[in-house]
Amino acid sequence: MMFTIPVTRPVADAGGRSGSRPAADARSGSGRAARGRRAWVLLAVVAAAALAGCSSASSGGSAVGSGAGGAASGGAITIADVAPFSGADAVLGPIYLASCYGATAAINSAGGVLGHQLTCKSVDTRGDPADAVPAVNQMFASTPNLALVIGCTSDEAASVVPVINARKMAMFCMTGQSEFDSVHFPYFYRLVPPDLEESYAMVAIAEELHYKRIAMAFGNDIGSQTFIQPAIAALQKAGITLTTDQTLDLKATTFRTEAEEIVQSHPDAIMTEALGSADPTLFSEIAQLNGGKMIPVIGTSAAISPSFFKSAAAAVGASTFTANFHADNLALESSGPAYQAFSKALLGEQGKVPGDTGDFTTYLSAPGGVHLYDGINLAALAMIMSHSTSPSVYGPDIVKIGNGASGATMCYSFATCAAALKAGQAIRYEGPGGATNFDSFHDSLGLFQVDTYSPNGQVNVVGSLTAAQLRPL
């Protein structure tokens, strides 16, 4: 077995001190963010609309995004967090905003970028493609010194990525949609794996725990639905019986029928992702129908967040919830210089992030927190390397700095990397998400780890999942 359940390694205690987890050798991630599958017909339609919008709408940040020359010297430049701040997936926006606050605070304290200070801006997509496109268009119209977009979850990525790309604006997206593996958007960068790989990781956890019967319960949002078909196929390959497949309406207030179906199907465990209050409500109703006992749960990396733990623990009790809960996550560093810089930057923003709830230290292990911090640092360093805040100019240097070259100086924070660049050195940045290896589609994938919770909300790493385990699935 690749992981042993009783032995836990804490990610961080209440003071943010790291545990003994080894450094990952590849970028990890989802945070996950809501992810999902959209028809590529929609991408073509939206791309055409975006191009039309570029000529008719106010240009806003086009001076920065067009490659013309970037922001005026000395002015502040903006990083926009394009994500749900309302709706069923509203927990995602604040996680990403915390990363932005932490990264930009550290960058500004080290002198900023080319004479500019960095600021963060939230753009609420409501987790709905129909709301996301006008929100993004308004963002461009009202943000003259926009230099980078982060977020763009799978709730809205298929609709907004073509719009952002048409504006020649660099973006680090928290989407696991597999379609982005094979369609090239020059301004799109991703530090998280496709959802199908996370589906395989969930099934691999079930195998390692010797579960033979699995129930599935996923939300009806775009991001959660994309897990279902890969998971079903992987369960079949693993010889694990699917007892029932339930879809949870994220706007519903009760899941009594779905809970009854799950309990009556007698699964060994439930594979699930349903954001907002859906999963905690389901857990409560399952416990009520099951003599006060929870059925073991395997969650996605979206379950590793302060708000999810707080809600689930309140629904069934912290000890009951954590007794048999596991989630896949992508391997993150929890010690060493990259982690030390990250934890200092992030924890310095505790209490300052609008919409933040729960245990802020949990963000230290939330992939969205880690990888968008890395993305912001990569972009800021690329600006310095290229002497430009224009994505069409600095974009190619993101890959050069992330992947490095022979003889490049390894560096682990914006401050040390920026100093090396200014000294004329070639660098390779490695942040808390581990080493970056971008491919031709600007994807950089990583290794999976298995996380649990302690009853006090501490996240523990109990093992890892190798490529050899995932490949057969």
C-alpha positions as a printed NumPy array, in Angstrom:
array([[  0.   ,   0.   ,   0.   ],
       [  1.203,   3.49 ,  -0.79 ],
       [ -0.289,   5.075,   2.29 ],
       [ -0.966,   4.007,   5.845],
       [ -4.025,   5.54 ,   7.384],
       [ -3.117,   5.675,  11.109],
       [  0.14 ,   7.574,  10.484],
       [ -0.513,  11.239,   9.841],
       [  1.721,  14.153,   9.037],
       [  0.287,  17.57 ,   9.848],
       [  0.285,  20.146,   7.098],
       [  0.344,  23.064,   9.525],
       [ -0.62 ,  23.7  ,  13.089],
       [ -2.505,  26.729,  14.297],
       [  0.664,  28.777,  14.117],
       [  1.307,  27.802,  10.528],
       [  4.342,  25.611,  11.311],
       [  4.919,  22.986,   8.697],
       [  4.819,  19.255,   9.16 ],
       [  7.225,  16.677,   7.811],
       [  5.765,  16.22 ,   4.364],
       [  8.483,  15.79 ,   1.71 ],
       [  8.705,  18.325,  -1.065],
       [  6.821,  17.412,  -4.204],
       [  8.822,  17.148,  -7.405],
       [  6.037,  18.391,  -9.638],
       [  3.415,  21.091,  -9.601],
       [  0.201,  20.192,  -7.923],
       [ -3.097,  21.428,  -7.69 ],
       [ -6.671,  22.073,  -7.896],
       [ -7.843,  23.812,  -4.943],
       [ -9.509,  22.4  ,  -6.629],
       [-12.007,  24.879,  -7.764],
       [-15.157,  24.062,  -9.408],
       [-14.313,  22.412, -12.637],
       [-16.34 ,  21.089, -15.473],
       [-16.914,  20.174, -19.025],
       [-18.4  ,  22.484, -21.62 ],
       [-18.968,  21.839, -25.304],
       [-16.198,  23.208, -27.498],
       [-18.889,  24.663, -29.714],
       [-19.414,  27.112, -26.851],
       [-15.734,  27.995, -26.912],
       [-15.922,  28.881, -30.585],
       [-19.081,  30.932, -30.114],
       [-17.723,  32.81 , -27.129],
       [-14.384,  33.404, -28.824],
       [-16.169,  35.022, -31.738],
       [-18.228,  37.116, -29.351],
       [-15.097,  38.119, -27.474],
       [-13.395,  39.288, -30.632],
       [-16.442,  41.308, -31.536],
       [-16.565,  42.724, -28.009],
       [-12.954,  43.846, -28.242],
       [-13.844,  46.242, -31.024],
       [-17.058,  47.555, -29.494],
       [-16.548,  47.582, -25.701],
       [-14.417,  50.02 , -23.782],
       [-10.832,  48.877, -24.022],
       [-10.146,  49.297, -20.283],
       [ -6.98 ,  47.32 , -19.691],
       [ -6.036,  46.912, -23.323],
       [ -2.879,  49.007, -22.97 ],
       [ -1.497,  46.457, -20.544],
       [ -2.978,  43.452, -22.267],
       [ -2.225,  44.356, -25.865],
       [  1.522,  44.207, -25.706],
       [  1.74 ,  47.888, -26.521],
       [  3.849,  48.797, -23.516],
       [  2.068,  48.011, -20.262],
       [  1.19 ,  50.27 , -17.379],
       [  2.569,  53.752, -16.993],
       [  5.688,  53.892, -14.841],
       [  4.939,  54.135, -11.142],
       [  1.241,  53.317, -11.389],
       [ -0.327,  50.373,  -9.599],
       [ -1.074,  47.28 , -11.67 ],
       [ -3.973,  44.961, -10.947],
       [ -4.409,  41.211, -10.637],
       [ -8.044,  40.17 , -11.062],
       [ -9.498,  37.166,  -9.229],
       [-12.17 ,  35.932, -11.655],
       [-14.138,  33.354,  -9.669],
       [-17.405,  32.717,  -7.806],
       [-17.889,  35.023,  -4.826],
       [-21.614,  34.243,  -4.681],
       [-23.716,  31.233,  -5.581],
       [-23.119,  27.583,  -4.703],
       [-19.343,  27.782,  -5.217],
       [-18.846,  31.09 ,  -3.401],
       [-16.129,  29.594,  -1.178],
       [-13.699,  29.58 ,  -4.1  ],
       [-13.288,  33.3  ,  -4.698],
       [-11.99 ,  34.135,  -1.183],
       [ -9.468,  31.257,  -1.299],
       [ -7.941,  32.681,  -4.462],
       [ -8.145,  36.229,  -3.156],
       [ -6.155,  35.185,  -0.086],
       [ -3.415,  33.961,  -2.437],
       [ -3.494,  37.256,  -4.293],
       [ -3.28 ,  39.276,  -1.086],
       [ -0.372,  37.192,   0.199],
       [  1.603,  37.131,  -3.038],
       [  1.165,  40.82 ,  -3.822],
       [  2.028,  41.878,  -0.273],
       [  5.304,  39.953,  -0.507],
       [  6.038,  41.346,  -3.98 ],
       [  5.302,  44.909,  -2.896],
       [  7.484,  44.599,   0.203],
       [ 10.34 ,  43.477,  -2.075],
       [ 10.041,  46.583,  -4.222],
       [  7.189,  45.685,  -6.556],
       [  7.549,  45.1  , -10.287],
       [  9.329,  47.592, -12.575],
       [  8.369,  50.482, -10.325],
       [  4.774,  49.314,  -9.885],
       [  2.946,  48.174,  -6.76 ],
       [  0.432,  45.342,  -7.251],
       [ -3.207,  45.3  ,  -6.157],
       [ -5.94 ,  42.651,  -6.186],
       [ -9.468,  42.911,  -7.544],
       [-12.346,  40.446,  -7.165],
       [-14.602,  39.708, -10.135],
       [-17.689,  37.68 ,  -9.209],
       [-18.717,  35.156, -11.891],
       [-21.413,  33.672,  -9.607],
       [-20.235,  30.291, -10.879],
       [-22.422,  30.754, -13.941],
       [-21.124,  31.079, -17.528],
       [-24.002,  33.405, -18.414],
       [-22.999,  35.813, -15.634],
       [-19.254,  35.326, -16.078],
       [-18.88 ,  36.76 , -19.591],
       [-20.445,  40.179, -18.856],
       [-18.523,  40.303, -15.57 ],
       [-15.252,  39.737, -17.413],
       [-16.117,  42.269, -20.093],
       [-16.89 ,  44.796, -17.367],
       [-13.575,  43.945, -15.711],
       [-11.698,  44.902, -18.871],
       [-13.73 ,  48.06 , -19.293],
       [-13.112,  49.256, -15.739],
       [ -9.539,  48.12 , -15.025],
       [ -7.033,  50.22 , -16.956],
       [ -3.86 ,  48.646, -15.555],
       [ -4.888,  44.997, -15.54 ],
       [ -1.814,  42.765, -15.842],
       [ -2.959,  39.235, -14.864],
       [ -6.098,  37.158, -14.271],
       [ -6.255,  34.307, -11.757],
       [ -9.084,  31.948, -10.86 ],
       [-11.313,  31.159, -13.852],
       [-12.737,  27.944, -12.395],
       [-14.446,  25.255, -14.418],
       [-17.798,  26.801, -13.601],
       [-16.968,  29.521, -16.102],
       [-13.612,  28.699, -17.752],
       [-15.048,  27.426, -21.032],
       [-16.904,  30.696, -21.493],
       [-14.347,  33.212, -20.209],
       [-11.   ,  31.76 , -21.327],
       [-11.665,  32.666, -24.993],
       [-12.71 ,  36.172, -23.923],
       [ -9.601,  36.701, -21.801],
       [ -7.35 ,  35.153, -24.432],
       [ -8.798,  37.415, -27.138],
       [ -7.836,  40.378, -24.96 ],
       [ -4.254,  39.054, -24.871],
       [ -4.391,  38.819, -21.098],
       [ -2.36 ,  36.187, -19.231],
       [ -4.367,  33.942, -16.919],
       [ -3.675,  31.195, -14.388],
       [ -6.873,  29.142, -14.262],
       [ -8.058,  26.69 , -11.624],
       [ -9.964,  24.499, -14.065],
       [ -9.523,  20.788, -14.506],
       [-11.432,  20.57 , -17.766],
       [ -9.718,  18.006, -19.957],
       [-10.492,  19.976, -23.097],
       [ -7.757,  22.448, -22.235],
       [ -5.246,  19.606, -22.618],
       [ -5.557,  19.766, -26.388],
       [ -6.812,  23.243, -27.337],
       [ -4.101,  25.874, -27.234],
       [ -4.82 ,  29.32 , -25.833],
       [ -1.56 ,  31.316, -25.869],
       [ -2.419,  33.308, -22.733],
       [ -3.744,  30.351, -20.702],
       [ -1.594,  28.737, -17.966],
       [ -2.607,  25.921, -15.634],
       [ -0.933,  24.368, -12.611],
       [ -3.677,  21.794, -11.914],
       [ -4.434,  18.429, -13.542],
       [ -7.453,  17.484, -15.638],
       [-10.456,  16.277, -13.643],
       [-10.223,  12.79 , -15.073],
       [ -6.887,  12.352, -13.275],
       [ -8.488,  13.385,  -9.991],
       [-11.283,  10.891, -10.653],
       [ -8.639,   8.2  , -11.009],
       [ -7.023,   9.338,  -7.765],
       [-10.316,   8.939,  -5.888],
       [-10.702,   5.4  ,  -7.208],
       [ -7.084,   4.619,  -6.328],
       [ -7.822,   5.675,  -2.746],
       [-10.816,   3.323,  -2.721],
       [ -8.565,   0.505,  -3.934],
       [ -5.938,   1.187,  -1.269],
       [ -8.625,   1.142,   1.431],
       [ -9.986,  -2.14 ,   0.012],
       [-13.45 ,  -0.739,  -0.626],
       [-15.473,  -3.007,  -2.912],
       [-18.731,  -1.054,  -3.175],
       [-18.878,   2.682,  -3.913],
       [-21.789,   5.125,  -4.046],
       [-21.33 ,   8.39 ,  -5.947],
       [-22.909,  11.749,  -5.074],
       [-21.836,  14.773,  -7.108],
       [-23.3  ,  18.234,  -7.385],
       [-25.215,  19.332, -10.469],
       [-22.766,  22.169, -11.152],
       [-20.502,  22.037, -14.198],
       [-17.379,  21.522, -12.119],
       [-18.597,  18.496, -10.177],
       [-20.335,  16.721, -13.043],
       [-17.099,  16.358, -14.983],
       [-15.833,  13.768, -12.488],
       [-18.635,  11.279, -13.029],
       [-17.913,   9.457, -16.278],
       [-14.151,   9.067, -15.678],
       [-14.888,   7.807, -12.158],
       [-17.438,   5.258, -13.382],
       [-15.02 ,   3.957, -15.991],
       [-12.203,   3.751, -13.437],
       [-14.391,   1.896, -10.938],
       [-15.195,  -0.677, -13.603],
       [-11.508,  -1.157, -14.4  ],
       [-10.746,  -1.554, -10.71 ],
       [-13.488,  -4.166, -10.291],
       [-15.342,  -1.997,  -7.754],
       [-19.145,  -2.059,  -7.77 ],
       [-20.985,   1.233,  -8.243],
       [-23.998,   0.913,  -5.946],
       [-25.758,   4.157,  -6.898],
       [-25.022,   7.436,  -8.666],
       [-26.818,  10.445,  -7.173],
       [-26.856,  14.013,  -8.512],
       [-27.308,  16.701,  -5.868],
       [-29.088,  19.939,  -6.726],
       [-26.896,  22.573,  -5.09 ],
       [-29.908,  24.841,  -4.594],
       [-31.836,  22.205,  -2.647],
       [-32.131,  22.309,   1.137],
       [-32.643,  18.581,   1.694],
       [-31.313,  15.387,   0.122],
       [-33.458,  12.886,   1.965],
       [-34.286,  10.859,  -1.156],
       [-30.658,  10.725,  -2.273],
       [-29.514,   9.819,   1.242],
       [-32.023,   6.962,   1.389],
       [-30.823,   5.619,  -1.971],
       [-27.224,   5.713,  -0.773],
       [-27.895,   4.066,   2.592],
       [-30.068,   1.358,   1.035],
       [-27.386,   0.556,  -1.559],
       [-25.007,  -0.446,   1.285],
       [-21.757,   1.074,  -0.032],
       [-18.405,   0.771,   1.684],
       [-17.812,   4.455,   0.952],
       [-19.154,   7.491,  -0.892],
       [-17.171,   9.339,  -3.563],
       [-18.404,  12.918,  -3.634],
       [-18.027,  16.547,  -4.514],
       [-20.942,  18.891,  -3.897],
       [-19.915,  22.369,  -2.835],
       [-21.703,  24.864,  -0.636],
       [-24.026,  23.285,   1.92 ],
       [-24.935,  20.262,  -0.23 ],
       [-22.42 ,  17.681,   1.009],
       [-22.745,  18.602,   4.713],
       [-26.545,  18.385,   4.42 ],
       [-26.235,  15.005,   2.701],
       [-23.86 ,  13.763,   5.409],
       [-26.303,  14.802,   8.136],
       [-29.22 ,  13.012,   6.499],
       [-27.168,   9.877,   5.859],
       [-26.194,   9.771,   9.539],
       [-29.841,  10.185,  10.561],
       [-30.889,   7.296,   8.334],
       [-27.915,   5.125,   9.264],
       [-28.293,   4.916,  13.021],
       [-26.091,   7.914,  13.69 ],
       [-23.174,   6.462,  11.723],
       [-21.463,   8.11 ,   8.777],
       [-20.528,   6.091,   5.74 ],
       [-16.838,   6.634,   4.885],
       [-16.24 ,   9.462,   2.414],
       [-13.698,  10.017,  -0.364],
       [-13.707,  13.641,  -1.469],
       [-11.973,  15.685,  -4.111],
       [ -9.377,  18.295,  -3.267],
       [-12.214,  20.839,  -3.074],
       [-12.966,  19.319,   0.332],
       [ -9.653,  20.581,   1.676],
       [-10.813,  24.032,   2.666],
       [-11.732,  25.782,   5.928],
       [-15.349,  26.31 ,   4.969],
       [-15.925,  22.689,   3.938],
       [-14.482,  21.303,   7.162],
       [-16.431,  23.779,   9.271],
       [-19.742,  22.906,   7.593],
       [-19.195,  19.131,   7.563],
       [-18.069,  19.067,  11.194],
       [-21.109,  21.112,  12.215],
       [-23.412,  18.752,  10.313],
       [-22.348,  15.439,  11.875],
       [-19.768,  16.297,  14.51 ],
       [-16.053,  16.732,  13.946],
       [-15.07 ,  13.303,  15.249],
       [-17.732,  11.525,  13.208],
       [-16.836,  13.385,  10.032],
       [-13.087,  12.876,  10.321],
       [-13.162,   9.233,  11.425],
       [-13.326,   7.845,   7.893],
       [-12.743,  10.775,   5.567],
       [-10.094,  10.929,   2.84 ],
       [ -9.545,  13.312,  -0.045],
       [ -7.171,  13.338,  -2.944],
       [ -5.014,  16.411,  -3.22 ],
       [ -1.967,  17.319,  -5.235],
       [  1.368,  17.092,  -3.519],
       [  2.411,  20.369,  -1.937],
       [  5.516,  21.367,  -0.037],
       [  5.26 ,  21.96 ,   3.697],
       [  8.84 ,  22.734,   4.596],
       [ 11.858,  24.404,   3.079],
       [ 12.456,  27.922,   1.765],
       [  9.533,  28.02 ,  -0.701],
       [  7.041,  26.981,   1.973],
       [  8.516,  29.365,   4.517],
       [  8.126,  32.324,   2.148],
       [  4.593,  31.241,   1.21 ],
       [  3.364,  30.671,   4.762],
       [  4.785,  34.005,   5.933],
       [  3.145,  35.85 ,   3.037],
       [ -0.227,  34.132,   3.378],
       [ -0.55 ,  34.202,   7.153],
       [  0.357,  37.88 ,   7.11 ],
       [ -2.993,  38.504,   5.408],
       [ -5.097,  36.643,   7.981],
       [ -8.166,  38.679,   8.858],
       [ -7.799,  40.962,   5.849],
       [ -9.51 ,  38.92 ,   3.103],
       [-13.179,  39.799,   2.427],
       [-15.456,  36.77 ,   2.573],
       [-12.939,  34.563,   4.371],
       [-14.382,  32.111,   6.918],
       [-12.997,  29.236,   8.94 ],
       [ -9.429,  28.297,   9.844],
       [ -7.16 ,  30.508,   7.725],
       [ -4.198,  28.148,   8.172],
       [ -6.031,  25.556,   6.069],
       [ -5.251,  27.754,   3.049],
       [ -1.654,  26.607,   3.416],
       [ -2.754,  23.235,   2.031],
       [ -5.509,  24.402,  -0.319],
       [ -4.211,  23.888,  -3.87 ],
       [ -5.972,  27.027,  -5.027],
       [ -4.044,  28.975,  -2.421],
       [ -0.713,  27.397,  -3.28 ],
       [ -0.805,  27.347,  -7.059],
       [ -2.212,  30.779,  -7.655],
       [  0.458,  32.156,  -5.32 ],
       [  2.989,  30.422,  -7.562],
       [  1.282,  31.708, -10.697],
       [  1.374,  35.296,  -9.478],
       [  5.076,  34.994,  -8.64 ],
       [  5.837,  33.445, -12.03 ],
       [  4.03 ,  36.266, -13.827],
       [  5.655,  39.001, -11.727],
       [  9.119,  37.556, -12.299],
       [  8.411,  37.253, -16.017],
       [  7.54 ,  40.948, -16.068],
       [ 10.933,  41.751, -14.583],
       [ 12.731,  39.401, -16.961],
       [ 10.999,  40.873, -20.024],
       [ 11.015,  44.497, -18.751],
       [  7.288,  44.704, -19.49 ],
       [  3.927,  44.383, -17.741],
       [  2.247,  43.457, -21.03 ],
       [  1.252,  39.762, -21.169],
       [  2.061,  39.522, -24.875],
       [  5.626,  40.459, -23.952],
       [  6.142,  38.788, -20.565],
       [  4.037,  35.667, -21.222],
       [  6.737,  33.526, -22.875],
       [  9.074,  34.178, -19.957],
       [  6.606,  32.485, -17.569],
       [  7.551,  29.146, -19.136],
       [ 11.267,  30.002, -19.186],
       [ 11.287,  30.881, -15.488],
       [  9.057,  27.951, -14.489],
       [ 10.857,  25.261, -16.456],
       [ 14.326,  26.762, -16.151],
       [ 17.307,  25.997, -18.322],
       [ 20.683,  24.37 , -17.88 ],
       [ 22.684,  26.326, -15.341],
       [ 19.711,  28.335, -14.05 ],
       [ 19.845,  29.49 , -10.439],
       [ 17.183,  27.847,  -8.281],
       [ 15.198,  30.35 ,  -6.205],
       [ 12.152,  29.946,  -3.981],
       [ 10.54 ,  33.341,  -3.41 ],
       [  9.814,  36.479,  -5.391],
       [ 12.399,  38.477,  -3.436],
       [ 15.301,  36.092,  -4.019],
       [ 14.329,  35.385,  -7.626],
       [ 13.924,  39.079,  -8.454],
       [ 17.343,  39.833,  -6.948],
       [ 18.92 ,  37.106,  -9.084],
       [ 17.252,  38.44 , -12.229],
       [ 18.44 ,  41.957, -11.498],
       [ 21.94 ,  40.556, -11.081],
       [ 21.735,  39.166, -14.61 ],
       [ 21.287,  35.514, -13.638],
       [ 19.041,  32.961, -15.355],
       [ 16.606,  31.537, -12.786],
       [ 14.219,  28.693, -12.165],
       [ 11.465,  29.488,  -9.685],
       [ 10.19 ,  26.691,  -7.468],
       [  7.358,  27.625,  -5.152],
       [  5.367,  25.684,  -2.545],
       [  3.6  ,  23.79 ,  -5.333],
       [  6.891,  22.186,  -6.337],
       [  8.881,  22.346,  -9.549],
       [  7.031,  23.483, -12.666],
       [  7.121,  21.621, -15.967],
       [  4.979,  23.39 , -18.549],
       [  4.088,  21.549, -21.753],
       [  3.15 ,  23.073, -25.117],
       [ -0.384,  23.762, -23.836],
       [  0.994,  25.601, -20.763],
       [ -0.097,  22.752, -18.48 ],
       [  2.065,  21.677, -15.556],
       [  0.846,  18.592, -13.718],
       [  1.867,  17.095, -10.397],
       [  1.706,  14.157,  -8.013],
       [ -1.291,  13.296,  -5.844],
       [ -1.269,  12.986,  -2.089],
       [ -3.966,  11.675,   0.248],
       [ -5.278,  14.038,   2.939],
       [ -7.363,  13.565,   6.058],
       [ -8.544,  15.883,   8.819],
       [ -7.985,  15.805,  12.545],
       [-11.087,  16.665,  14.636],
       [ -9.621,  20.155,  15.246],
       [ -9.574,  20.824,  11.492],
       [ -5.872,  20.217,  10.935],
       [ -5.115,  18.737,   7.511],
       [ -2.89 ,  15.657,   7.564],
       [ -1.046,  13.955,   4.729],
       [ -1.269,  10.156,   5.014],
       [  0.433,   9.101,   1.803],
       [  0.842,   9.557,  -1.914],
       [ -0.476,   8.068,  -5.136],
       [  1.958,   7.285,  -7.904],
       [  1.55 ,   7.441, -11.657],
       [  1.88 ,   3.653, -11.659],
       [ -1.277,   3.383,  -9.526],
       [ -3.279,   5.778, -11.69 ],
       [ -2.215,   4.47 , -15.1  ],
       [ -4.246,   1.21 , -15.007],
       [ -7.398,   3.178, -14.168]])
